[in-house]
Amino acid sequence: MHNVWLIAKREYTERVKTKGFIIATVLIPVLMSVLVLGGGFLASKTKSNSHIAVVTSDAVFGADLKQKLESDKENTMKVDVATPSEETRKRLDGELLDKTSTLSGYLWVTPAAKAGERPKFSYKARSAGDISTQLALQSSIKSVLILERLTAKGMSVAEIDALNAPVDIDTSASGNTMAALASAYVMFLLMYMAIALYGMNTARSIIEEKTSRVFEVLLATIKPDELLAGKILGVGAVGLTQVGIWMFAAALLSTSGLAASLIGSGHSLISGLQIAYFLLYFVFGFLLYSSIAAALGAMTNSEQELQQLNMFLMMPLFFCMLMLLPIIRAPNSMLSQITSLIPFCSPLLMNVRASLTEVPAWQIGLSFVLMSLTIVVILWISSRIYRVGILMYGKKPNLPEILRWLKYS
Amino acid sequence: MAIVELNKIRKVYDTKVAVEGLSLTIEPGTMFGLLGPNGSGKTSSIRMMIGMTVPDSGTVSLFGKPFERTSLHRVGYLPEERGQYKKMRVVDQLVFLGQLHGLTEATARARALVWCERMEISEAVEKKTEELSKGMQQKIQFIAALLHEPELIIMDEPFSGLDPVNATLLMDTLVELRGEGKAILFSTHRMDQVEKLCDAIALISRGKLLLSGSMREIKSEYPRNRLQVVFTGDESFLGHAEVAEAKNYSGIAEIKLHREVGAQAVLAEAIGRGTVINRFEVIEPTLEEIFIERVRASFGDEEARGIVDA
């Protein structure tokens, strides 16, 4: 045990000292919070302020729409109203092609053939990707049409405004849906990165000792199993430190009220229970993936060779990525329940489910039991491959050779 | 009590026989040379000696007991491939390896500094390994193998890649350690080093033991029937009855005798005839010659030529 401790301690102290560790530890939470908070902030504050032209023969409709688009609380566009003619169309088309013009598109209104029907609208834009302007147009046109129709039926403007007021649903009891989704996404991404990164670090660390032949010296005093155990514990402890710091930062961020004021939700983004789950699932996920990585590291001779075998590590993670959307949509569906219990997916998916919904305790418990069993089996295989593999140089072993290694005692 | 005792160990990797029925014994206070051409099974044998691999058959005993891992704290090992953590500071590296061998951190640190002084690399202590020259790295590795004051020191090709000054420093240190009663085993394919340093040797080729024993025993098995004489004056003594064959390169004669004991008679004959003898030497067979002859006898000319090349 003393040897395992020594190996783990060296691995830990050497890794924590590196610039890469310090940079990742500080930068990732900063980046994540910029993404989440900045994204939320931008989404809540972005207004369309494009310059468009409305071509209509109905002067009242034109004025109403102009007023709606220019001075509404969501929009601050600049709107020109024009009357339809071939000349107007030519002029506007010309302006769209002219690089110095600020016009970003024009709306052509074709009056309805029969009274009581809606006119036809066609919008020609400078760039097809300008979604915010299109959305603003859509909703504005709709409210103007309703306004006109209702006014025609004799309703007052005040009555219409009251009708049009947006509906607020109070979700503070269960948490803001958007905030929960955002934090689920962030947690998933962090977990994905942390597991992939630290799994690979285990393999790299083994290859480093293999290429530098350090372990020849090490094996003269300690057993390969001790070396492997120390390595996984050491790298894992580094990962846990980093993830712990991230979670601490997340907790700080969400309780500080900063997040709430920016996104506009009164509910904290991440709860203590979520943090605890995250750390626990990271530990198990790391153990699982790093034991696979250890075997891969022992089989190969260089980083390049490792890259080729990388997919064994990344494929389960990609699968989890694919399953993320279905699970976010329906965290309690049968599909979600089953995939989140697969040991390779639990660290990522069960964690996401737990942050989105109330997962029954037995499922959480079962996920840990299944992961533990898988870890034991994989470690058993890996330690055998490791024991033989680290002393083998030269060509990469093929499958029959690896199977033979398993039989060596 | 023998420090190392190998009894008919055998190791097969897949289809290749690495070591075949190797037996040898190393006594305390001896310098033991394990000789053989490249790929002859030296490293495989050493790995079995320190439990890195397990022999397929045969037994390994260390310090008079069947192999057990706790014995390894009394063994210092310098592998052929020099391996160090590149990014680690020298002193941290030495302390870490010392601790793995059962030293406390304080003892390991103190001894590391003393040894760095002794090996003349004190200025490197605070540096990272990757910043050092190859020779310096090798010295650090050497220190790492000795830090825990092992009773058995095993060095795989310790002198390869060292400049003459450092090789001498290393050899002198090994000789001192032998003086302190430690057993030292080193493998090499350079026979000249072995002749100077070793008390006992084992010659292996293709995983098989060809020859082993003390240096004196081995040499005494081979006839000392050659003379080199540097002289001026009369050369007629070369015709003496004991001389089987003689070549005279104007004043330096190489003579082959019928019998070892004939040397004195030839010397007396030369002096009797008034020849001035500047040097008179009975030439021992060199280890290289013995080795080549042994390999040729076992495996034929082809293999023997390979040794000379190596």
XYZ file of C-alpha atoms in Angstrom:
719
model
C 0.000 0.000 0.000
C 2.900 2.301 0.778
C 4.143 1.933 -2.781
C 0.718 2.684 -4.246
C 0.613 5.811 -2.122
C 4.080 6.896 -3.286
C 3.222 6.423 -6.952
C -0.086 8.231 -6.548
C 1.553 11.076 -4.662
C 4.206 11.597 -7.326
C 1.618 11.491 -10.086
C -0.523 14.028 -8.229
C 2.132 16.535 -7.263
C 3.800 16.478 -10.671
C 0.513 16.970 -12.504
C -0.939 19.660 -10.302
C 2.227 21.711 -10.787
C 1.903 21.858 -14.574
C 0.761 25.030 -16.303
C -1.830 23.060 -18.265
C -3.607 22.038 -15.085
C -3.713 25.533 -13.662
C -4.900 27.051 -16.928
C -7.647 24.461 -17.437
C -8.776 24.772 -13.836
C -9.262 28.512 -14.091
C -10.207 28.867 -17.721
C -12.921 26.239 -18.072
C -15.268 27.677 -15.419
C -14.679 31.167 -16.808
C -15.448 29.946 -20.303
C -18.497 28.027 -19.178
C -19.938 30.932 -17.253
C -19.300 33.282 -20.145
C -21.095 30.840 -22.426
C -24.063 30.258 -20.167
C -24.471 33.680 -18.647
C -23.348 35.583 -21.719
C -25.614 33.456 -23.876
C -28.552 34.036 -21.589
C -27.776 37.703 -21.340
C -27.518 38.138 -25.094
C -30.678 36.174 -25.753
C -32.632 38.315 -23.326
C -31.271 41.599 -24.610
C -30.947 41.072 -28.344
C -33.314 43.143 -30.415
C -33.588 43.262 -34.106
C -32.454 46.665 -35.292
C -32.252 46.056 -39.015
C -33.308 48.492 -41.646
C -36.102 47.138 -43.832
C -38.654 48.422 -46.278
C -42.365 47.567 -46.286
C -44.065 47.767 -49.670
C -47.820 47.954 -49.348
C -50.727 49.706 -50.980
C -52.556 49.803 -47.622
C -51.196 52.947 -45.987
C -52.843 52.256 -42.611
C -51.348 48.777 -42.393
C -47.976 50.183 -43.420
C -48.049 52.839 -40.718
C -49.202 50.401 -38.035
C -46.470 47.916 -38.912
C -43.850 50.674 -39.041
C -44.926 51.862 -35.610
C -44.858 48.303 -34.223
C -41.395 47.500 -35.631
C -39.759 50.821 -34.763
C -40.980 51.527 -31.275
C -42.076 48.223 -29.825
C -40.375 47.018 -26.637
C -38.789 44.111 -28.539
C -37.757 45.878 -31.713
C -35.939 49.023 -32.740
C -35.895 48.647 -36.495
C -35.782 51.335 -39.114
C -38.695 50.930 -41.484
C -39.380 52.676 -44.790
C -42.883 52.401 -46.219
C -43.275 52.414 -49.982
C -46.086 51.890 -52.460
C -45.848 48.907 -54.756
C -44.719 49.391 -58.328
C -42.233 47.789 -60.689
C -40.014 50.809 -60.120
C -40.024 50.321 -56.343
C -39.107 46.656 -56.724
C -36.210 47.517 -59.006
C -34.961 50.212 -56.655
C -35.127 47.917 -53.602
C -33.466 45.018 -55.428
C -30.709 47.424 -56.424
C -30.271 48.562 -52.839
C -30.020 44.977 -51.626
C -27.137 44.389 -54.043
C -25.472 47.682 -53.157
C -22.879 47.105 -50.463
C -23.086 50.635 -49.100
C -26.809 50.462 -48.424
C -28.013 49.559 -44.926
C -31.192 47.924 -46.192
C -31.299 44.328 -45.041
C -34.528 43.296 -46.769
C -37.970 44.288 -47.920
C -41.450 42.980 -47.250
C -43.811 42.858 -50.219
C -47.479 42.804 -49.325
C -49.899 41.517 -51.956
C -53.472 42.487 -51.004
C -55.940 39.674 -50.473
C -58.109 38.702 -53.401
C -61.304 38.619 -51.309
C -62.271 40.788 -48.372
C -61.790 39.090 -44.985
C -58.817 37.038 -46.191
C -55.222 37.729 -45.180
C -52.915 39.494 -47.594
C -49.865 37.580 -48.894
C -46.466 38.502 -47.552
C -43.116 37.840 -49.149
C -39.826 38.913 -47.669
C -36.633 39.282 -49.639
C -33.565 39.522 -47.437
C -29.948 40.394 -48.060
C -28.895 37.362 -46.033
C -30.982 34.256 -45.586
C -29.647 33.737 -42.058
C -31.159 36.832 -40.510
C -33.595 34.927 -38.348
C -34.243 37.563 -35.721
C -35.580 40.029 -38.294
C -37.825 37.382 -39.826
C -39.169 36.378 -36.421
C -39.790 39.985 -35.483
C -41.596 40.531 -38.773
C -43.752 37.476 -38.309
C -44.943 38.358 -34.853
C -45.352 42.031 -35.631
C -47.420 41.385 -38.756
C -49.586 39.027 -36.805
C -50.302 41.512 -34.030
C -50.946 44.315 -36.500
C -53.417 42.128 -38.419
C -55.209 41.191 -35.204
C -55.188 44.792 -34.065
C -56.741 45.975 -37.323
C -59.365 43.257 -37.370
C -60.331 43.853 -33.733
C -60.446 47.608 -34.219
C -62.693 47.010 -37.178
C -64.966 45.008 -34.889
C -65.134 47.969 -32.570
C -62.751 47.136 -29.714
C -60.730 49.881 -28.041
C -56.918 49.914 -28.139
C -56.697 49.441 -24.358
C -58.869 46.308 -24.519
C -56.740 44.897 -27.318
C -53.486 45.580 -25.430
C -54.860 43.795 -22.390
C -55.717 40.799 -24.578
C -52.292 40.758 -26.143
C -50.337 40.920 -22.893
C -48.001 37.900 -22.571
C -48.907 35.156 -20.126
C -46.483 34.505 -17.261
C -46.380 31.051 -15.741
C -44.860 30.906 -12.300
C -42.376 27.981 -12.293
C -40.344 29.019 -9.283
C -41.590 25.971 -7.358
C -39.850 23.472 -9.675
C -37.099 25.718 -11.014
C -36.806 27.585 -14.218
C -36.934 25.165 -17.138
C -34.451 27.083 -19.225
C -32.012 27.350 -16.343
C -32.321 23.641 -15.573
C -31.691 22.784 -19.218
C -28.708 25.078 -19.390
C -27.151 23.634 -16.273
C -27.847 20.078 -17.483
C -26.033 20.866 -20.724
C -23.102 22.423 -18.947
C -22.836 19.530 -16.507
C -22.915 17.055 -19.353
C -20.204 18.875 -21.263
C -18.013 19.243 -18.187
C -18.400 15.581 -17.312
C -17.722 14.557 -20.908
C -14.572 16.634 -21.023
C -13.332 15.648 -17.595
C -13.781 11.913 -18.184
C -12.284 11.939 -21.671
C -9.415 14.159 -20.574
C -8.460 12.254 -17.451
C -9.012 8.860 -19.055
C -6.562 9.879 -21.753
C -4.196 11.283 -19.150
C -3.962 7.869 -17.533
C -3.052 6.289 -20.858
C -0.563 9.064 -21.639
C 1.096 8.725 -18.296
C 1.567 4.995 -18.887
C 2.989 5.579 -22.352
C 5.319 8.218 -20.990
C 6.771 5.732 -18.523
C 6.893 3.117 -21.221
C 8.722 5.223 -23.802
C 11.111 6.682 -21.246
C 11.569 3.186 -19.761
C 11.097 4.587 -16.274
C 8.989 1.681 -15.196
C 11.945 -0.685 -15.699
C 13.382 0.968 -12.615
C 10.019 1.027 -10.878
C 9.280 -2.626 -11.568
C 12.546 -3.575 -9.916
C 10.926 -2.741 -6.598
C 7.166 -2.738 -7.000
C 4.529 -4.895 -8.619
C 2.782 -3.857 -11.836
C -0.565 -3.929 -10.027
C 0.700 -1.437 -7.475
C 2.023 0.760 -10.251
C -1.318 0.656 -12.052
C -3.316 1.320 -8.891
C -1.090 4.228 -7.909
C -1.334 5.695 -11.360
C -5.113 5.551 -11.548
C -5.486 6.938 -8.022
C -3.001 9.729 -8.692
C -4.485 10.846 -11.998
C -7.981 10.448 -10.548
C -7.126 12.632 -7.579
C -5.906 15.332 -9.953
C -9.186 15.065 -11.865
C -11.212 15.224 -8.680
C -9.329 18.304 -7.559
C -10.027 20.033 -10.828
C -13.661 19.003 -11.011
C -14.078 19.927 -7.359
C -12.786 23.424 -8.052
C -15.142 23.727 -11.031
C -18.119 22.651 -8.950
C -17.152 25.026 -6.181
C -17.009 27.842 -8.716
C -20.380 26.798 -10.129
C -21.946 26.769 -6.681
C -20.484 30.170 -5.932
C -21.724 31.550 -9.220
C -25.247 30.279 -8.825
C -25.709 31.439 -5.250
C -24.161 34.839 -5.785
C -27.289 36.088 -7.488
C -25.212 37.176 -10.449
C -26.585 34.382 -12.576
C -30.107 35.050 -11.465
C -29.967 38.718 -12.293
C -28.474 38.062 -15.722
C -30.733 35.254 -16.848
C -33.696 36.547 -15.008
C -34.530 33.417 -13.043
C -34.861 33.498 -9.297
C -33.909 29.844 -8.970
C -30.294 28.815 -8.351
C -28.710 27.059 -11.334
C -27.166 24.163 -9.494
C -28.011 22.576 -6.179
C -25.830 20.963 -3.548
C -27.259 17.569 -4.426
C -26.351 18.072 -8.074
C -22.786 18.914 -7.112
C -22.562 15.800 -4.960
C -23.916 13.649 -7.805
C -21.508 15.234 -10.230
C -18.484 14.462 -8.068
C -19.633 10.900 -7.367
C -20.414 10.168 -11.007
C -17.090 11.681 -12.014
C -15.222 9.335 -9.664
C -16.993 6.271 -11.042
C -16.825 7.455 -14.642
C -13.141 8.164 -14.313
C -12.405 4.759 -12.775
C -14.325 3.055 -15.572
C -12.785 4.934 -18.467
C -9.276 5.153 -17.048
C -9.130 1.390 -16.562
C -9.897 0.992 -20.268
C -7.329 3.681 -21.028
C -4.721 1.892 -18.910
C -5.060 -1.221 -21.032
C -4.819 0.862 -24.210
C -1.736 2.629 -22.892
C -0.033 -0.625 -21.984
C -0.712 -2.065 -25.451
C 0.762 0.806 -27.437
C 4.215 2.279 -27.759
C 3.541 5.892 -28.643
C 0.960 8.640 -28.524
C 0.327 8.139 -32.246
C -0.559 4.512 -31.738
C -2.760 5.496 -28.851
C -4.680 7.900 -31.086
C -5.645 4.954 -33.285
C -7.099 3.033 -30.355
C -8.671 6.149 -28.985
C -12.070 5.250 -30.418
C -12.574 2.506 -27.854
C -12.584 5.253 -25.284
C -14.497 7.813 -27.293
C -17.230 5.645 -28.780
C -19.221 5.166 -25.563
C -18.851 8.881 -24.924
C -20.146 9.716 -28.405
C -23.065 7.400 -27.808
C -23.900 9.356 -24.659
C -23.735 12.570 -26.659
C -26.276 11.121 -29.114
C -28.596 10.111 -26.293
C -28.454 13.509 -24.636
C -31.279 15.122 -26.641
C -33.832 12.301 -26.215
C -33.077 12.291 -22.504
C -33.419 16.020 -22.115
C -36.750 15.902 -23.957
C -38.157 13.084 -21.840
C -35.962 12.297 -18.859
C -38.336 9.627 -17.593
C -39.019 7.707 -20.792
C -38.156 4.004 -20.941
C -35.311 4.782 -23.348
C -33.869 7.324 -20.948
C -34.137 4.968 -18.009
C -32.421 2.102 -19.802
C -29.582 4.061 -21.411
C -28.816 5.914 -18.225
C -28.358 2.570 -16.466
C -25.750 1.309 -18.961
C -22.539 1.493 -16.889
C -20.610 3.311 -19.638
C -23.338 5.944 -19.883
C -24.409 6.352 -16.256
C -21.723 8.860 -15.327
C -22.918 11.186 -18.063
C -26.585 10.422 -18.593
C -27.802 9.484 -15.116
C -26.191 12.654 -13.902
C -28.076 14.692 -16.512
C -31.347 12.960 -15.638
C -30.815 13.577 -11.949
C -30.401 17.275 -12.594
C -33.523 17.445 -14.782
C -35.986 15.307 -12.883
C -36.610 13.306 -9.763
C -34.863 9.969 -10.488
C -36.009 7.123 -8.206
C -33.382 6.277 -5.603
C -33.236 2.635 -6.678
C -32.144 3.655 -10.171
C -29.343 5.813 -8.816
C -28.303 2.959 -6.525
C -28.484 0.426 -9.342
C -26.353 2.615 -11.594
C -23.603 2.654 -8.970
C -23.805 -1.111 -8.419
C -23.583 -1.774 -12.174
C -20.691 0.648 -12.579
C -18.817 -0.932 -9.667
C -19.177 -4.403 -11.153
C -18.043 -3.197 -14.574
C -15.046 -1.430 -13.069
C -13.979 -4.592 -11.245
C -14.196 -6.674 -14.433
C -12.392 -4.127 -16.595
C -9.680 -3.567 -13.995
C -9.105 -7.307 -13.811
C -8.607 -7.488 -17.578
C -6.614 -4.264 -17.758
C -4.207 -5.184 -15.006
C -3.381 -8.394 -16.846
C -2.830 -6.587 -20.137
C -0.839 -3.949 -18.287
C 1.381 -6.462 -16.521
C 2.519 -8.056 -19.759
C 2.110 -5.078 -22.060
C 4.426 -2.640 -20.352
C 7.372 -4.971 -20.844
C 6.617 -5.445 -24.538
C 8.172 -3.059 -26.983
C 8.037 -3.000 -30.709
C 5.019 -4.090 -32.599
C 1.478 -3.504 -31.469
C -0.082 -6.749 -30.229
C -2.999 -8.271 -32.114
C -6.150 -9.631 -30.531
C -5.032 -13.280 -30.132
C -1.861 -12.083 -28.442
C -3.808 -9.930 -26.023
C -6.089 -12.857 -25.218
C -3.005 -14.945 -24.505
C -1.737 -12.234 -22.152
C -4.895 -12.609 -20.093
C -3.947 -16.188 -19.368
C -0.490 -15.334 -17.988
C -0.622 -15.314 -14.223
C 25.898 -17.645 1.602
C 25.486 -16.944 -2.051
C 23.910 -13.592 -2.865
C 22.349 -14.829 -6.092
C 21.697 -18.387 -7.030
C 20.031 -19.260 -10.304
C 19.160 -22.882 -10.760
C 18.403 -24.038 -14.311
C 16.114 -21.150 -15.134
C 14.332 -21.175 -18.454
C 12.205 -18.561 -20.172
C 10.356 -18.833 -23.456
C 8.658 -15.876 -25.148
C 6.049 -17.292 -27.504
C 8.311 -19.321 -29.801
C 11.668 -17.788 -28.940
C 13.722 -19.376 -26.186
C 15.286 -16.441 -24.335
C 17.089 -18.338 -21.576
C 17.743 -22.075 -21.505
C 18.734 -23.856 -18.288
C 20.922 -21.114 -16.893
C 22.597 -21.755 -13.522
C 24.997 -19.426 -11.778
C 26.068 -18.295 -8.322
C 27.320 -14.910 -7.153
C 29.238 -14.655 -3.876
C 29.368 -11.539 -1.647
C 32.179 -9.113 -2.368
C 32.608 -10.184 -5.964
C 32.345 -8.368 -9.206
C 30.502 -10.647 -11.557
C 30.436 -10.143 -15.299
C 27.570 -11.467 -17.358
C 28.853 -11.602 -20.904
C 27.291 -12.325 -24.186
C 26.590 -10.837 -27.589
C 23.509 -8.742 -28.199
C 20.281 -10.714 -27.872
C 21.920 -13.574 -25.992
C 19.561 -13.428 -23.018
C 21.453 -11.190 -20.590
C 18.569 -8.821 -19.918
C 16.041 -11.658 -19.770
C 18.146 -13.387 -17.116
C 18.485 -10.218 -15.080
C 14.753 -9.575 -15.250
C 14.090 -12.993 -13.792
C 16.680 -12.380 -11.099
C 14.721 -9.384 -9.789
C 11.258 -10.843 -10.236
C 10.229 -8.617 -13.123
C 9.354 -11.773 -14.997
C 8.893 -15.249 -13.629
C 10.946 -18.144 -15.051
C 8.946 -20.883 -16.791
C 10.989 -23.424 -14.866
C 13.935 -23.393 -12.471
C 14.405 -21.388 -9.282
C 15.848 -18.037 -8.273
C 17.292 -17.486 -4.795
C 18.387 -14.124 -3.422
C 20.390 -13.761 -0.193
C 20.105 -17.476 0.474
C 16.302 -17.538 0.353
C 13.909 -18.418 -2.442
C 12.908 -15.248 -4.283
C 10.552 -12.957 -2.401
C 9.663 -9.365 -3.163
C 10.878 -8.009 0.164
C 14.409 -9.006 -0.852
C 14.213 -6.359 -3.568
C 14.866 -3.586 -1.057
C 18.376 -4.992 -0.824
C 18.894 -4.912 -4.600
C 19.928 -1.953 -6.716
C 19.098 -2.160 -10.397
C 20.317 -0.077 -13.297
C 18.387 -1.046 -16.414
C 19.964 -1.030 -19.813
C 17.505 1.554 -21.082
C 17.968 4.637 -19.001
C 14.563 5.804 -17.863
C 13.724 8.933 -15.955
C 10.794 11.273 -15.569
C 11.787 14.055 -17.935
C 9.873 16.851 -16.265
C 10.845 16.002 -12.717
C 13.601 17.712 -10.769
C 16.646 15.513 -10.181
C 16.465 15.614 -6.421
C 12.715 14.855 -6.386
C 13.329 11.961 -8.713
C 16.038 10.491 -6.512
C 13.961 10.947 -3.366
C 10.978 9.272 -5.022
C 13.016 6.267 -6.145
C 14.701 6.059 -2.759
C 11.328 6.012 -1.034
C 10.178 3.211 -3.300
C 13.137 1.246 -2.023
C 11.997 1.750 1.558
C 13.938 4.863 2.586
C 12.330 7.725 4.464
C 12.106 11.013 2.617
C 14.734 12.697 4.811
C 17.271 9.877 4.470
C 16.711 9.671 0.735
C 17.228 13.418 0.333
C 20.390 13.484 2.426
C 21.922 10.532 0.630
C 20.948 11.907 -2.768
C 22.897 15.096 -2.084
C 25.942 13.193 -0.846
C 25.927 10.962 -3.908
C 25.489 13.847 -6.334
C 28.571 15.403 -4.784
C 30.460 12.155 -5.113
C 29.499 11.769 -8.760
C 30.379 15.411 -9.445
C 26.914 16.540 -10.521
C 25.888 18.735 -7.581
C 25.001 21.594 -9.907
C 22.316 19.453 -11.557
C 20.355 18.707 -8.383
C 17.728 21.421 -8.819
C 17.365 21.004 -12.582
C 14.814 19.026 -14.507
C 16.089 15.799 -15.984
C 15.350 16.843 -19.552
C 17.764 19.761 -19.205
C 20.707 17.469 -18.482
C 23.224 15.827 -20.782
C 22.967 12.129 -21.442
C 26.044 11.343 -19.368
C 24.612 13.260 -16.421
C 21.299 11.452 -16.709
C 23.175 8.194 -16.624
C 24.975 9.181 -13.458
C 21.668 10.070 -11.837
C 20.305 6.697 -12.767
C 23.420 5.143 -11.304
C 22.861 7.026 -8.053
C 19.203 5.972 -8.009
C 20.312 2.340 -8.061
C 22.683 2.839 -5.123
C 20.785 5.235 -2.866
C 19.331 2.556 -0.629
C 22.763 0.954 -0.084
C 21.881 -2.364 -1.695
C 23.870 -5.495 -0.963
C 23.399 -6.670 -4.523
C 23.954 -4.225 -7.349
C 22.780 -5.258 -10.793
C 23.788 -3.125 -13.731
C 22.746 -3.819 -17.278
C 25.400 -2.407 -19.638
C 26.472 0.327 -17.184
C 29.244 1.786 -19.306
C 27.538 2.086 -22.658
C 27.426 5.658 -23.876
C 29.744 7.070 -21.205
C 32.876 9.046 -22.041
C 36.149 7.574 -20.736
C 36.408 9.982 -17.799
C 32.942 9.144 -16.523
C 33.329 5.433 -17.274
C 36.427 5.422 -15.084
C 34.590 7.288 -12.318
C 31.870 4.673 -12.476
C 34.311 1.767 -12.471
C 36.201 3.207 -9.504
C 32.955 3.600 -7.600
C 32.015 -0.005 -8.334
C 35.421 -1.203 -7.155
C 34.976 0.761 -3.905
C 31.565 -0.800 -3.400
C 33.032 -4.249 -3.908
C 35.589 -3.343 -1.232
C 32.659 -2.713 1.115
C 31.564 -6.313 0.574
C 28.754 -5.755 -1.914
C 28.090 -8.155 -4.721
C 28.010 -6.537 -8.125
C 26.694 -8.071 -11.293
C 27.007 -6.280 -14.547
C 26.314 -7.308 -18.053
C 28.326 -6.149 -20.985
C 29.520 -7.223 -24.370
C 32.848 -5.397 -23.954
C 35.405 -7.964 -22.871
C 38.212 -5.542 -22.053
C 36.196 -4.029 -19.176
C 35.462 -7.445 -17.796
C 39.090 -8.526 -17.746
C 40.046 -5.509 -15.700
C 37.144 -5.566 -13.239
C 35.633 -8.972 -12.763
C 36.396 -11.684 -10.256
C 34.015 -14.113 -11.858
C 32.155 -14.307 -15.112
C 29.501 -16.183 -16.974
C 29.482 -16.322 -20.739
C 26.138 -16.830 -22.387
C 25.129 -17.084 -25.974
C 21.700 -17.819 -27.397
C 20.361 -18.101 -23.888
C 22.753 -20.889 -22.954
C 25.607 -20.802 -20.488
C 28.908 -21.465 -22.293
C 31.361 -20.881 -19.538
C 31.392 -19.726 -15.948
C 33.670 -19.503 -12.963
C 36.329 -17.264 -11.464
C 38.508 -15.344 -13.838
C 41.618 -17.227 -12.648
C 40.027 -20.652 -13.133
C 38.855 -19.859 -16.604
C 42.155 -18.485 -17.729
C 44.087 -21.353 -16.209
C 42.082 -23.743 -18.351
C 43.615 -22.161 -21.382
C 47.345 -22.805 -22.003
C 49.723 -19.935 -21.393
C 51.984 -21.129 -24.205
C 52.639 -17.865 -25.984
C 55.523 -15.486 -25.480
C 56.339 -12.039 -26.623
C 60.015 -11.127 -26.445
C 61.546 -7.748 -27.249
C 65.263 -8.119 -27.753
C 68.423 -6.836 -29.430
C 71.263 -8.968 -30.742
C 71.437 -12.675 -31.504
C 68.150 -14.262 -32.535
C 69.329 -17.853 -32.625
C 67.462 -18.696 -29.351
C 64.299 -18.835 -31.471
C 65.503 -22.199 -32.670
C 65.258 -23.745 -29.180
C 63.616 -27.171 -28.992
C 60.651 -25.920 -26.884
C 59.657 -23.394 -29.568
C 56.928 -24.690 -31.828
C 56.574 -21.614 -33.955
C 58.267 -18.217 -33.991
C 57.915 -14.986 -35.893
C 60.473 -12.251 -35.636
C 59.342 -8.746 -36.521
C 62.852 -7.198 -36.316
C 63.419 -7.336 -32.598
C 59.911 -8.255 -31.454
C 59.367 -11.983 -31.510
C 56.044 -13.774 -31.110
C 56.653 -17.328 -29.997
C 54.359 -20.319 -29.564
C 55.673 -23.054 -27.284
C 55.016 -26.788 -27.187
C 54.534 -26.662 -23.416
C 53.818 -23.880 -20.855
C 56.857 -24.818 -18.805
C 59.163 -24.207 -21.782
C 59.172 -20.444 -21.243
C 61.937 -20.457 -18.628
C 64.169 -22.666 -20.782
C 63.770 -20.301 -23.758
C 64.658 -17.303 -21.567
C 67.733 -19.092 -20.199
C 68.817 -20.019 -23.723
C 68.558 -16.397 -24.920
C 70.525 -15.062 -21.954
C 73.082 -17.840 -22.397
C 73.634 -16.782 -26.013
C 74.190 -13.170 -24.958
C 70.963 -11.760 -26.413
C 69.840 -8.552 -24.672
C 66.249 -9.019 -23.442
C 64.303 -5.758 -23.136
C 60.966 -7.404 -22.352
C 59.890 -10.978 -21.841
C 56.194 -11.707 -21.430
C 54.102 -14.834 -21.081
C 50.885 -13.905 -22.846
C 47.572 -14.949 -21.303
C 44.720 -15.701 -23.645
C 42.342 -12.740 -23.678
C 38.767 -13.266 -22.654
C 37.701 -12.225 -26.113
C 39.776 -15.000 -27.658
C 38.382 -17.526 -25.189
C 34.868 -16.374 -25.836
C 35.173 -16.475 -29.587
C 36.695 -19.911 -29.403
C 33.883 -21.155 -27.165
C 31.152 -19.756 -29.355
C 32.815 -21.195 -32.429
C 33.037 -24.588 -30.775
C 29.326 -24.484 -29.823
C 27.692 -22.786 -32.738
C 30.174 -22.572 -35.585
C 32.092 -19.805 -37.342
C 29.089 -17.715 -38.330
C 28.100 -16.940 -34.740
C 31.680 -16.282 -33.669
C 32.074 -13.641 -36.368
C 28.943 -11.954 -34.988
C 30.626 -11.524 -31.606
C 33.651 -9.838 -33.074
C 31.402 -7.387 -34.855
C 29.478 -6.653 -31.703
